[in-house]
Amino acid sequence: MKNVIQIIVCCALAGPAFAADWAGWGGQPGRNMVNNTEKGLPTEWDIETGKNIKWVADLGSQSYGNPVIAGGKVFVGTNNESLRDPKVEGDKGNIMCFRESDGKFLWQAIFDKLAAGRVSDWPLQGICSTAWVDGDRLYFVNNRCEMVCCDTEGFLDGENDGYQDEQYKGDTKADIVWKYDLIEELGVFPHNLATSSPFVKGDTVFIVAGNGVDEGHLNLPSPEASNFVAFNKKTGELLWDYFEVGQVLHGSWSSPAYGEVNGKGLVLNPGGDGWLYALNPASGELVWKFNMNPSDSVWELGGYGTRNNIISTPVFKDGHVYLGVGQDPEHGTGIGHFYKLDAGGKGDVTATAVKWHIGNKEFGRTMSSAAVKDGLVYIADLEGYLFCLNEKDGSLVWKEDLTAAVWGSAMVVDGKVYIGDEDGDICILKHGREHKQINEVTMDASIYTTPSAANGVLYIATKSKLYAIAEPAAAPKQPAVKPAVVAPKQPVAKPAVVAPKASPRRGRPLWFRRSQRPR
């Protein structure tokens, strides 16, 4: 019995009920933008008054990596403009690490820009990859197109794990365990930036390699470079790489996902040619592929055509894949497509896998990933419309006009849908078939990321700040004590004549009444 009591006490002290870490993009390898754990998240906060703001931390001047929360720390990709280390100046890529409890800055991973310049490492974009935490290891793709594994403790534990020649050293710098240069080793030519967000499954970490066209947008400098790769998570050894994508339209900026069909795993890799490739996770062999663009679509420079890239991340749920197409947001809005696909096919499944599709005039280009829950699919397009669709047939349930461009994704959590936009607003809607906006909160700057929730706290990264948002912990309720009842003063009476053998009664005071006792 004593042990049971200890367990109960420990659980009570550990934190709020229904709380857990959020260790990567989508929280799990299926990438479904749904958090089924967190409860009690706020729908109201104010960055001016501090209402429901637990803490706020400065990021760089541009931030595209989504907050990841694990092991008492928060990780987010950004640039170097905040100069956390004044001795390290200039434009660089950064992953920053903060203490989850109070937002204290702990350490940062810093990477110099590529010598190739803007064609492969666009100015001030920082690190756009959303990291993945597995145990005490942090995985991400940096701005130099390197797959990086770091110790989540940095150098604060006094140890140098693995890689011994870090360029930037010190207590507040990253402890790199291993890194793999995709440009040097596999011939990858990233266009504008390498951005893939990895995931870990078992002992393997998966990414999209990031190959793209040159600055003139007509030539593919590395037509035989790898498209999708897998590494041993402990050593960084290349396990396999896949090459088939010859015609990269622009860049390869998406991220892989994972799912299982009939007990067999699939790694879902969006290609730079606009096809989705499902590979065997152990061998990298092709299982099936799907053309995300209609056969009569046309690619034109500058976004004027009808053929699109894949920037969104696939979402896998219950044997199906949800994915849309889009383009570099600088190309503007245009015709898009969003699909629900049967993930159980073989070979070229373009003619057989579609369960339903929306697009053309109904749905525009998208950079967002889907959230699928309770028979509903939430997906936003770049133009700023959030669609709630019927999971069974893709029919429209409702549509919210956010009135600003959307780069991130909708997050479904705690019976609500949270989504940010380029105007810097977070729209909060009721999850379900009823179209109901709960609130809209204005932040300090544009939001290009997706809200994350972990351990009872909502995290939002704007362009330049990271906010931890939560309702304050309720103070223990104290027993209500009513004020003592004071008897009115009685007039002074003349001494009474005491009858012989009489004794006065001694009654309890008024404050002793049971109804007035403190509880």
Short mmCIF file of C-alpha atoms in Angstrom, two decimals:
data_model
loop_
_atom_site.label_atom_id
_atom_site.label_comp_id
_atom_site.label_asym_id
_atom_site.label_seq_id
_atom_site.Cartn_x
_atom_site.Cartn_y
_atom_site.Cartn_z
CA MET A 1 0.00 0.00 0.00
CA LYS A 2 2.88 2.34 0.82
CA ASN A 3 4.31 1.87 -2.69
CA VAL A 4 0.94 2.60 -4.26
CA ILE A 5 0.69 5.84 -2.29
CA GLN A 6 4.20 6.84 -3.38
CA ILE A 7 3.32 6.25 -7.02
CA ILE A 8 0.16 8.32 -6.72
CA VAL A 9 2.08 11.19 -5.08
CA CYS A 10 4.82 11.07 -7.72
CA CYS A 11 2.26 11.20 -10.52
CA ALA A 12 0.54 14.15 -8.90
CA LEU A 13 3.81 16.03 -8.64
CA ALA A 14 4.94 15.19 -12.18
CA GLY A 15 2.66 17.70 -13.86
CA PRO A 16 -0.83 18.09 -15.28
CA ALA A 17 -2.90 15.08 -16.22
CA PHE A 18 -3.19 14.30 -19.91
CA ALA A 19 0.23 15.73 -20.78
CA ALA A 20 3.20 14.50 -22.79
CA ASP A 21 6.19 15.64 -24.82
CA TRP A 22 5.91 16.60 -28.50
CA ALA A 23 9.12 15.19 -29.94
CA GLY A 24 8.96 16.18 -33.60
CA TRP A 25 7.03 17.49 -36.58
CA GLY A 26 3.56 16.00 -36.15
CA GLY A 27 4.48 14.39 -32.85
CA GLN A 28 4.87 10.93 -34.40
CA PRO A 29 6.16 9.52 -37.73
CA GLY A 30 2.66 9.44 -39.27
CA ARG A 31 2.79 13.27 -39.12
CA ASN A 32 -0.92 13.66 -38.40
CA MET A 33 -1.31 17.17 -36.98
CA VAL A 34 -3.43 15.97 -34.06
CA ASN A 35 -2.50 15.92 -30.39
CA ASN A 36 -4.76 13.49 -28.55
CA THR A 37 -3.14 14.02 -25.16
CA GLU A 38 -3.20 17.64 -24.07
CA LYS A 39 -6.15 19.14 -22.20
CA GLY A 40 -6.97 22.53 -20.71
CA LEU A 41 -5.13 24.65 -23.27
CA PRO A 42 -6.03 28.35 -23.26
CA THR A 43 -8.14 30.07 -25.88
CA GLU A 44 -7.33 33.55 -24.59
CA TRP A 45 -3.99 35.26 -24.03
CA ASP A 46 -2.52 38.72 -24.44
CA ILE A 47 1.12 39.38 -25.31
CA GLU A 48 0.81 43.01 -24.16
CA THR A 49 -0.58 42.39 -20.69
CA GLY A 50 1.02 38.98 -20.25
CA LYS A 51 -2.28 37.24 -19.63
CA ASN A 52 -1.70 33.47 -19.84
CA ILE A 53 1.85 34.03 -21.12
CA LYS A 54 4.03 31.61 -19.16
CA TRP A 55 7.24 32.88 -20.75
CA VAL A 56 8.58 34.36 -23.98
CA ALA A 57 12.03 33.99 -25.55
CA ASP A 58 13.73 35.89 -28.36
CA LEU A 59 14.52 33.97 -31.54
CA GLY A 60 16.28 35.31 -34.62
CA SER A 61 14.68 37.67 -37.11
CA GLN A 62 13.13 34.82 -39.14
CA SER A 63 11.93 31.48 -37.77
CA TYR A 64 10.41 28.61 -39.72
CA GLY A 65 11.20 25.58 -37.56
CA ASN A 66 8.29 24.33 -35.45
CA PRO A 67 8.73 24.09 -31.67
CA VAL A 68 9.68 20.63 -30.40
CA ILE A 69 9.32 19.82 -26.70
CA ALA A 70 11.03 16.86 -25.06
CA GLY A 71 13.00 16.01 -21.95
CA GLY A 72 12.37 19.35 -20.26
CA LYS A 73 13.64 21.35 -23.23
CA VAL A 74 12.20 23.24 -26.19
CA PHE A 75 14.00 23.28 -29.55
CA VAL A 76 13.31 25.58 -32.50
CA GLY A 77 15.05 26.50 -35.77
CA THR A 78 15.85 30.14 -36.53
CA ASN A 79 18.72 32.42 -37.64
CA ASN A 80 21.51 34.20 -35.76
CA GLU A 81 20.09 37.71 -35.65
CA SER A 82 19.42 37.65 -31.91
CA LEU A 83 23.18 37.19 -31.27
CA ARG A 84 22.87 34.88 -28.29
CA ASP A 85 26.66 34.84 -28.44
CA PRO A 86 27.86 38.38 -29.30
CA LYS A 87 31.20 36.90 -30.39
CA VAL A 88 29.51 34.93 -33.15
CA GLU A 89 28.26 37.54 -35.59
CA GLY A 90 26.82 37.37 -39.07
CA ASP A 91 24.16 35.40 -40.90
CA LYS A 92 24.06 31.77 -39.75
CA GLY A 93 21.70 28.89 -39.19
CA ASN A 94 20.67 28.15 -35.59
CA ILE A 95 18.81 25.59 -33.55
CA MET A 96 18.07 27.10 -30.14
CA CYS A 97 17.41 25.15 -26.96
CA PHE A 98 15.40 26.58 -24.05
CA ARG A 99 14.42 25.21 -20.66
CA GLU A 100 10.83 24.10 -20.79
CA SER A 101 9.87 25.32 -17.31
CA ASP A 102 10.85 28.98 -17.64
CA GLY A 103 12.25 29.62 -21.14
CA LYS A 104 15.85 30.07 -20.02
CA PHE A 105 18.24 29.88 -22.98
CA LEU A 106 20.46 26.80 -22.62
CA TRP A 107 22.47 26.32 -25.81
CA GLN A 108 22.44 26.70 -29.58
CA ALA A 109 23.72 24.85 -32.63
CA ILE A 110 25.35 27.35 -35.00
CA PHE A 111 26.25 26.73 -38.65
CA ASP A 112 27.95 29.03 -41.14
CA LYS A 113 26.32 29.80 -44.48
CA LEU A 114 27.28 27.86 -47.60
CA ALA A 115 29.82 29.55 -49.87
CA ALA A 116 27.45 29.02 -52.82
CA GLY A 117 25.25 31.79 -51.43
CA ARG A 118 21.56 32.35 -52.00
CA VAL A 119 21.14 29.67 -54.66
CA SER A 120 21.66 26.97 -52.00
CA ASP A 121 21.47 28.82 -48.67
CA TRP A 122 19.11 31.79 -48.85
CA PRO A 123 20.04 34.78 -46.67
CA LEU A 124 18.57 35.01 -43.16
CA GLN A 125 16.39 31.90 -43.48
CA GLY A 126 18.27 30.12 -40.72
CA ILE A 127 17.40 26.47 -40.14
CA CYS A 128 13.92 25.58 -41.39
CA SER A 129 14.06 21.91 -40.45
CA THR A 130 11.92 20.89 -37.49
CA ALA A 131 14.06 18.75 -35.21
CA TRP A 132 13.23 15.27 -33.92
CA VAL A 133 14.11 14.14 -30.39
CA ASP A 134 14.82 10.49 -29.70
CA GLY A 135 15.99 9.86 -26.14
CA ASP A 136 18.93 12.20 -25.52
CA ARG A 137 19.57 12.79 -29.22
CA LEU A 138 18.36 15.66 -31.41
CA TYR A 139 18.18 15.18 -35.20
CA PHE A 140 17.78 17.90 -37.85
CA VAL A 141 18.93 19.04 -41.29
CA ASN A 142 20.92 22.26 -41.12
CA ASN A 143 21.22 25.10 -43.63
CA ARG A 144 24.40 23.51 -45.03
CA CYS A 145 22.45 20.41 -46.18
CA GLU A 146 23.98 18.29 -43.45
CA MET A 147 22.13 15.66 -41.46
CA VAL A 148 23.06 16.45 -37.84
CA CYS A 149 22.73 14.51 -34.59
CA CYS A 150 23.33 16.40 -31.32
CA ASP A 151 23.29 15.60 -27.63
CA THR A 152 20.17 17.23 -26.20
CA GLU A 153 22.22 18.40 -23.20
CA GLY A 154 24.69 20.35 -25.31
CA PHE A 155 27.95 20.80 -23.39
CA LEU A 156 26.10 21.58 -20.16
CA ASP A 157 26.71 18.00 -19.00
CA GLY A 158 30.48 18.53 -19.23
CA GLU A 159 30.88 15.81 -21.85
CA ASN A 160 31.81 15.84 -25.54
CA ASP A 161 29.92 12.99 -27.17
CA GLY A 162 30.88 11.58 -30.55
CA TYR A 163 32.13 14.26 -32.94
CA GLN A 164 35.14 15.98 -31.36
CA ASP A 165 35.84 18.91 -33.67
CA GLU A 166 32.90 21.29 -33.28
CA GLN A 167 33.56 24.65 -34.88
CA TYR A 168 31.75 26.50 -32.10
CA LYS A 169 32.61 25.38 -28.58
CA GLY A 170 31.50 26.39 -25.10
CA ASP A 171 28.83 25.69 -22.51
CA THR A 172 26.11 27.28 -24.65
CA LYS A 173 27.03 25.49 -27.90
CA ALA A 174 25.88 22.24 -29.47
CA ASP A 175 27.55 18.95 -28.73
CA ILE A 176 27.51 17.29 -32.16
CA VAL A 177 27.45 13.51 -32.02
CA TRP A 178 27.68 12.99 -35.78
CA LYS A 179 26.85 14.78 -39.01
CA TYR A 180 26.61 13.74 -42.66
CA ASP A 181 27.30 16.15 -45.54
CA LEU A 182 24.78 15.38 -48.29
CA ILE A 183 26.45 17.76 -50.72
CA GLU A 184 29.91 16.26 -50.31
CA GLU A 185 28.89 12.62 -49.97
CA LEU A 186 25.85 12.28 -52.24
CA GLY A 187 26.18 15.19 -54.66
CA VAL A 188 22.98 16.89 -53.55
CA PHE A 189 22.47 20.44 -54.84
CA PRO A 190 19.92 22.21 -52.58
CA HIS A 191 17.96 24.99 -54.24
CA ASN A 192 17.61 28.00 -51.92
CA LEU A 193 17.76 25.85 -48.76
CA ALA A 194 17.75 22.33 -47.36
CA THR A 195 14.64 22.09 -45.20
CA SER A 196 13.63 18.46 -44.60
CA SER A 197 12.39 17.55 -41.12
CA PRO A 198 13.55 14.05 -40.10
CA PHE A 199 11.81 11.35 -38.16
CA VAL A 200 13.21 8.38 -36.29
CA LYS A 201 11.75 4.88 -36.47
CA GLY A 202 13.57 2.15 -34.61
CA ASP A 203 17.29 2.69 -35.18
CA THR A 204 16.83 4.61 -38.44
CA VAL A 205 16.46 8.30 -39.22
CA PHE A 206 14.84 9.31 -42.53
CA ILE A 207 14.96 12.53 -44.57
CA VAL A 208 14.33 13.95 -48.05
CA ALA A 209 17.78 14.84 -49.40
CA GLY A 210 16.82 18.22 -50.90
CA ASN A 211 18.13 18.17 -54.49
CA GLY A 212 17.12 21.08 -56.74
CA VAL A 213 17.77 23.25 -59.80
CA ASP A 214 20.41 25.94 -60.21
CA GLU A 215 19.98 29.70 -59.97
CA GLY A 216 18.69 29.94 -63.54
CA HIS A 217 15.94 27.44 -62.71
CA LEU A 218 16.51 25.52 -65.95
CA ASN A 219 19.38 23.18 -65.17
CA LEU A 220 19.62 20.35 -62.64
CA PRO A 221 23.30 20.43 -61.57
CA SER A 222 23.17 16.97 -59.95
CA PRO A 223 20.72 14.83 -61.93
CA GLU A 224 22.04 11.62 -60.33
CA ALA A 225 22.06 12.84 -56.73
CA SER A 226 20.16 10.92 -54.08
CA ASN A 227 16.57 11.89 -53.41
CA PHE A 228 15.70 10.08 -50.18
CA VAL A 229 18.11 8.72 -47.58
CA ALA A 230 18.20 6.71 -44.36
CA PHE A 231 20.87 6.71 -41.64
CA ASN A 232 21.75 4.67 -38.61
CA LYS A 233 20.60 6.98 -35.82
CA LYS A 234 23.49 6.04 -33.51
CA THR A 235 26.45 6.23 -35.90
CA GLY A 236 25.30 8.32 -38.87
CA GLU A 237 26.13 5.48 -41.26
CA LEU A 238 24.26 5.74 -44.57
CA LEU A 239 21.95 2.74 -44.73
CA TRP A 240 20.45 3.39 -48.14
CA ASP A 241 19.72 6.15 -50.61
CA TYR A 242 17.08 6.20 -53.33
CA PHE A 243 17.42 7.73 -56.76
CA GLU A 244 14.74 7.92 -59.40
CA VAL A 245 13.67 11.54 -59.49
CA GLY A 246 15.31 12.94 -62.62
CA GLN A 247 13.18 15.98 -63.34
CA VAL A 248 13.21 18.15 -60.24
CA LEU A 249 10.82 21.00 -60.93
CA HIS A 250 12.30 23.51 -58.52
CA GLY A 251 13.45 22.25 -55.12
CA SER A 252 12.86 19.30 -52.78
CA TRP A 253 11.53 20.97 -49.65
CA SER A 254 9.21 18.41 -48.13
CA SER A 255 9.67 15.82 -45.39
CA PRO A 256 9.02 12.08 -45.13
CA ALA A 257 6.34 10.27 -43.14
CA TYR A 258 5.77 6.70 -42.01
CA GLY A 259 2.85 4.29 -41.93
CA GLU A 260 2.08 0.58 -41.90
CA VAL A 261 -0.23 -1.34 -44.21
CA ASN A 262 -1.01 -4.94 -43.29
CA GLY A 263 1.85 -4.91 -40.84
CA LYS A 264 4.41 -3.72 -43.38
CA GLY A 265 6.07 -0.33 -43.02
CA LEU A 266 6.20 2.40 -45.66
CA VAL A 267 8.33 5.53 -45.80
CA LEU A 268 6.41 8.19 -47.74
CA ASN A 269 8.76 10.53 -49.60
CA PRO A 270 7.55 13.54 -51.62
CA GLY A 271 9.78 13.95 -54.66
CA GLY A 272 10.96 17.15 -56.29
CA ASP A 273 9.26 15.98 -59.50
CA GLY A 274 5.78 16.15 -57.95
CA TRP A 275 5.47 12.39 -57.35
CA LEU A 276 4.97 10.69 -54.00
CA TYR A 277 7.21 7.65 -53.45
CA ALA A 278 6.44 4.90 -50.92
CA LEU A 279 9.60 2.96 -50.04
CA ASN A 280 10.49 -0.08 -47.97
CA PRO A 281 12.00 1.42 -44.79
CA ALA A 282 14.56 -1.38 -44.40
CA SER A 283 15.91 -1.47 -47.95
CA GLY A 284 14.81 1.75 -49.65
CA GLU A 285 13.19 -0.24 -52.46
CA LEU A 286 10.18 1.25 -54.23
CA VAL A 287 6.79 -0.14 -53.20
CA TRP A 288 4.59 2.33 -55.09
CA LYS A 289 4.54 5.84 -56.52
CA PHE A 290 1.82 8.36 -57.32
CA ASN A 291 1.77 11.40 -59.61
CA MET A 292 0.38 14.28 -57.55
CA ASN A 293 -0.32 16.41 -60.65
CA PRO A 294 -2.81 15.76 -63.48
CA SER A 295 -1.20 14.35 -66.62
CA ASP A 296 -2.07 17.47 -68.63
CA SER A 297 -0.59 19.92 -66.09
CA VAL A 298 2.26 22.16 -67.23
CA TRP A 299 5.26 23.48 -65.28
CA GLU A 300 6.12 27.12 -65.99
CA LEU A 301 8.77 29.27 -64.36
CA GLY A 302 7.57 31.79 -61.82
CA GLY A 303 4.50 29.82 -60.82
CA TYR A 304 2.39 30.56 -63.89
CA GLY A 305 1.74 26.93 -64.77
CA THR A 306 -0.62 24.27 -63.46
CA ARG A 307 1.99 21.72 -62.37
CA ASN A 308 3.17 21.98 -58.77
CA ASN A 309 5.85 20.88 -56.32
CA ILE A 310 5.17 19.06 -53.08
CA ILE A 311 6.06 21.22 -50.08
CA SER A 312 3.56 19.73 -47.63
CA THR A 313 4.41 16.69 -45.53
CA PRO A 314 2.36 13.52 -46.12
CA VAL A 315 0.01 12.44 -43.34
CA PHE A 316 -0.65 8.75 -42.80
CA LYS A 317 -3.73 7.46 -40.97
CA ASP A 318 -5.54 4.13 -41.05
CA GLY A 319 -4.03 2.88 -44.29
CA HIS A 320 -4.44 6.17 -46.17
CA VAL A 321 -2.24 9.11 -47.14
CA TYR A 322 -3.37 12.75 -47.15
CA LEU A 323 -1.25 15.17 -49.18
CA GLY A 324 -1.49 18.31 -51.30
CA VAL A 325 0.70 20.17 -53.79
CA GLY A 326 2.00 23.73 -53.87
CA GLN A 327 4.88 25.98 -54.82
CA ASP A 328 7.38 28.43 -53.42
CA PRO A 329 5.12 31.03 -51.76
CA GLU A 330 6.89 33.75 -53.75
CA HIS A 331 5.11 32.27 -56.80
CA GLY A 332 1.79 33.21 -55.27
CA THR A 333 -1.49 31.32 -55.24
CA GLY A 334 -2.80 29.13 -58.03
CA ILE A 335 -4.47 25.86 -58.88
CA GLY A 336 -3.78 23.18 -56.32
CA HIS A 337 -4.71 19.60 -55.51
CA PHE A 338 -5.30 17.66 -52.32
CA TYR A 339 -5.74 13.88 -52.19
CA LYS A 340 -6.74 11.01 -49.97
CA LEU A 341 -4.84 7.95 -51.24
CA ASP A 342 -5.06 4.24 -50.55
CA ALA A 343 -1.59 3.30 -49.29
CA GLY A 344 -1.90 -0.41 -50.08
CA GLY A 345 -0.93 -0.50 -53.75
CA LYS A 346 2.08 -1.64 -55.77
CA GLY A 347 3.98 0.01 -58.61
CA ASP A 348 2.53 3.09 -60.32
CA VAL A 349 -0.77 3.64 -58.48
CA THR A 350 -1.69 6.96 -60.12
CA ALA A 351 -4.79 5.44 -61.74
CA THR A 352 -5.94 3.37 -58.76
CA ALA A 353 -5.02 4.94 -55.41
CA VAL A 354 -7.28 8.00 -55.28
CA LYS A 355 -10.10 7.73 -52.76
CA TRP A 356 -11.07 11.34 -53.31
CA HIS A 357 -9.58 14.60 -54.55
CA ILE A 358 -10.29 18.33 -54.33
CA GLY A 359 -8.55 20.97 -56.41
CA ASN A 360 -8.65 23.31 -59.35
CA LYS A 361 -11.09 26.09 -58.39
CA GLU A 362 -12.08 24.35 -55.15
CA PHE A 363 -8.65 24.24 -53.50
CA GLY A 364 -5.45 26.21 -54.10
CA ARG A 365 -1.76 25.57 -53.67
CA THR A 366 -0.78 24.51 -50.19
CA MET A 367 2.28 24.27 -47.98
CA SER A 368 0.26 22.83 -45.11
CA SER A 369 -0.06 19.31 -43.77
CA ALA A 370 -3.37 17.77 -42.80
CA ALA A 371 -4.98 17.02 -39.46
CA VAL A 372 -7.33 14.03 -39.49
CA LYS A 373 -9.62 13.30 -36.55
CA ASP A 374 -13.16 12.07 -35.86
CA GLY A 375 -14.08 11.68 -39.51
CA LEU A 376 -12.87 15.17 -40.43
CA VAL A 377 -9.85 16.44 -42.37
CA TYR A 378 -8.48 19.92 -41.77
CA ILE A 379 -6.22 21.41 -44.45
CA ALA A 380 -5.33 25.01 -45.31
CA ASP A 381 -4.26 26.47 -48.63
CA LEU A 382 -1.72 29.23 -49.15
CA GLU A 383 -4.42 31.77 -49.95
CA GLY A 384 -5.65 31.59 -46.38
CA TYR A 385 -8.66 29.28 -46.35
CA LEU A 386 -8.95 26.54 -43.77
CA PHE A 387 -11.05 23.66 -45.08
CA CYS A 388 -12.88 21.16 -42.91
CA LEU A 389 -13.64 18.15 -45.11
CA ASN A 390 -15.52 14.92 -44.69
CA GLU A 391 -12.89 12.20 -44.27
CA LYS A 392 -15.04 9.65 -46.10
CA ASP A 393 -15.66 11.48 -49.37
CA GLY A 394 -13.83 14.82 -49.23
CA SER A 395 -17.03 16.87 -49.27
CA LEU A 396 -16.89 20.31 -47.68
CA VAL A 397 -18.15 20.55 -44.11
CA TRP A 398 -17.16 24.18 -43.59
CA LYS A 399 -14.52 26.71 -44.63
CA GLU A 400 -12.90 29.51 -42.61
CA ASP A 401 -11.46 32.59 -44.37
CA LEU A 402 -8.36 33.55 -42.40
CA THR A 403 -7.83 36.62 -44.64
CA ALA A 404 -4.04 36.09 -44.75
CA ALA A 405 -1.58 33.63 -46.27
CA VAL A 406 -0.98 30.36 -44.40
CA TRP A 407 2.42 28.67 -44.41
CA GLY A 408 1.96 26.42 -41.38
CA SER A 409 -0.64 23.79 -40.56
CA ALA A 410 -3.73 23.49 -38.41
CA MET A 411 -3.19 21.69 -35.10
CA VAL A 412 -6.13 19.83 -33.55
CA VAL A 413 -5.83 19.54 -29.79
CA ASP A 414 -8.13 19.68 -26.77
CA GLY A 415 -11.29 19.88 -28.87
CA LYS A 416 -9.98 22.93 -30.71
CA VAL A 417 -8.22 23.83 -33.95
CA TYR A 418 -5.31 26.27 -33.74
CA ILE A 419 -3.82 27.84 -36.88
CA GLY A 420 -1.54 30.84 -37.51
CA ASP A 421 -1.20 33.13 -40.52
CA GLU A 422 1.13 35.64 -42.11
CA ASP A 423 -0.70 38.58 -40.52
CA GLY A 424 0.38 37.26 -37.12
CA ASP A 425 -3.00 36.02 -35.95
CA ILE A 426 -3.82 32.72 -34.29
CA CYS A 427 -7.33 31.60 -35.14
CA ILE A 428 -8.95 29.17 -32.70
CA LEU A 429 -11.96 27.18 -33.87
CA LYS A 430 -14.10 24.47 -32.37
CA HIS A 431 -13.16 21.00 -33.57
CA GLY A 432 -16.16 19.37 -35.17
CA ARG A 433 -18.81 19.76 -37.83
CA GLU A 434 -20.15 22.96 -36.36
CA HIS A 435 -18.35 25.96 -37.86
CA LYS A 436 -17.56 28.06 -34.82
CA GLN A 437 -14.68 30.45 -34.24
CA ILE A 438 -13.77 30.57 -30.56
CA ASN A 439 -11.26 33.42 -30.68
CA GLU A 440 -8.58 35.13 -32.71
CA VAL A 441 -5.43 36.36 -30.97
CA THR A 442 -2.95 38.80 -32.48
CA MET A 443 0.72 38.04 -31.91
CA ASP A 444 3.80 40.25 -32.37
CA ALA A 445 4.76 39.19 -35.93
CA SER A 446 4.00 36.85 -38.81
CA ILE A 447 3.55 33.17 -38.01
CA TYR A 448 5.10 30.71 -40.46
CA THR A 449 5.03 27.75 -38.10
CA THR A 450 2.50 25.33 -36.61
CA PRO A 451 1.45 25.54 -32.93
CA SER A 452 2.76 22.74 -30.71
CA ALA A 453 1.39 21.58 -27.38
CA ALA A 454 3.11 19.63 -24.63
CA ASN A 455 2.72 19.11 -20.90
CA GLY A 456 -0.20 21.49 -20.57
CA VAL A 457 1.42 24.35 -22.51
CA LEU A 458 0.79 25.74 -26.00
CA TYR A 459 3.92 26.83 -27.90
CA ILE A 460 3.83 29.32 -30.76
CA ALA A 461 6.88 30.50 -32.68
CA THR A 462 6.32 33.78 -34.47
CA LYS A 463 8.88 35.17 -36.88
CA SER A 464 11.06 36.39 -34.01
CA LYS A 465 9.79 35.08 -30.67
CA LEU A 466 8.84 31.84 -28.98
CA TYR A 467 5.81 31.95 -26.67
CA ALA A 468 4.85 29.43 -24.01
CA ILE A 469 1.15 29.92 -23.32
CA ALA A 470 -0.79 28.37 -20.46
CA GLU A 471 -3.40 29.24 -17.92
CA PRO A 472 -1.77 29.78 -14.53
CA ALA A 473 -1.90 26.85 -12.17
CA ALA A 474 -4.90 27.17 -9.89
CA ALA A 475 -3.95 28.07 -6.34
CA PRO A 476 -5.08 25.53 -3.72
CA LYS A 477 -8.55 26.32 -2.58
CA GLN A 478 -8.65 27.54 1.01
CA PRO A 479 -11.63 26.81 3.22
CA ALA A 480 -14.16 29.57 3.25
CA VAL A 481 -14.37 31.03 6.73
CA LYS A 482 -17.23 33.26 7.55
CA PRO A 483 -16.53 36.16 9.89
CA ALA A 484 -17.42 35.56 13.50
CA VAL A 485 -20.83 36.72 14.51
CA VAL A 486 -20.56 39.42 17.15
CA ALA A 487 -23.49 39.64 19.52
CA PRO A 488 -24.94 43.12 19.89
CA LYS A 489 -24.12 44.93 23.05
CA GLN A 490 -26.71 44.48 25.75
CA PRO A 491 -27.66 47.26 28.09
CA VAL A 492 -26.16 47.05 31.55
CA ALA A 493 -28.79 45.58 33.79
CA LYS A 494 -29.14 45.97 37.44
CA PRO A 495 -28.10 42.93 39.42
CA ALA A 496 -30.88 40.45 39.53
CA VAL A 497 -32.09 38.97 42.65
CA VAL A 498 -30.60 35.49 42.72
CA ALA A 499 -32.99 32.83 43.72
CA PRO A 500 -31.66 30.43 46.20
CA LYS A 501 -30.01 27.17 44.86
CA ALA A 502 -30.21 28.35 41.25
CA SER A 503 -27.22 27.80 38.87
CA PRO A 504 -26.66 29.67 35.57
CA ARG A 505 -26.52 27.72 32.23
CA ARG A 506 -23.30 27.88 30.16
CA GLY A 507 -24.04 27.65 26.46
CA ARG A 508 -21.54 27.22 23.53
CA PRO A 509 -20.43 30.43 21.80
CA LEU A 510 -22.08 31.35 18.50
CA TRP A 511 -18.88 30.76 16.42
CA PHE A 512 -19.01 27.09 17.32
CA ARG A 513 -22.10 26.48 15.22
CA ARG A 514 -21.37 23.52 12.88
CA SER A 515 -22.41 25.44 9.82
CA GLN A 516 -19.71 28.02 10.49
CA ARG A 517 -16.79 25.71 11.14
CA PRO A 518 -13.84 25.93 8.76
CA ARG A 519 -13.71 22.92 6.45
#
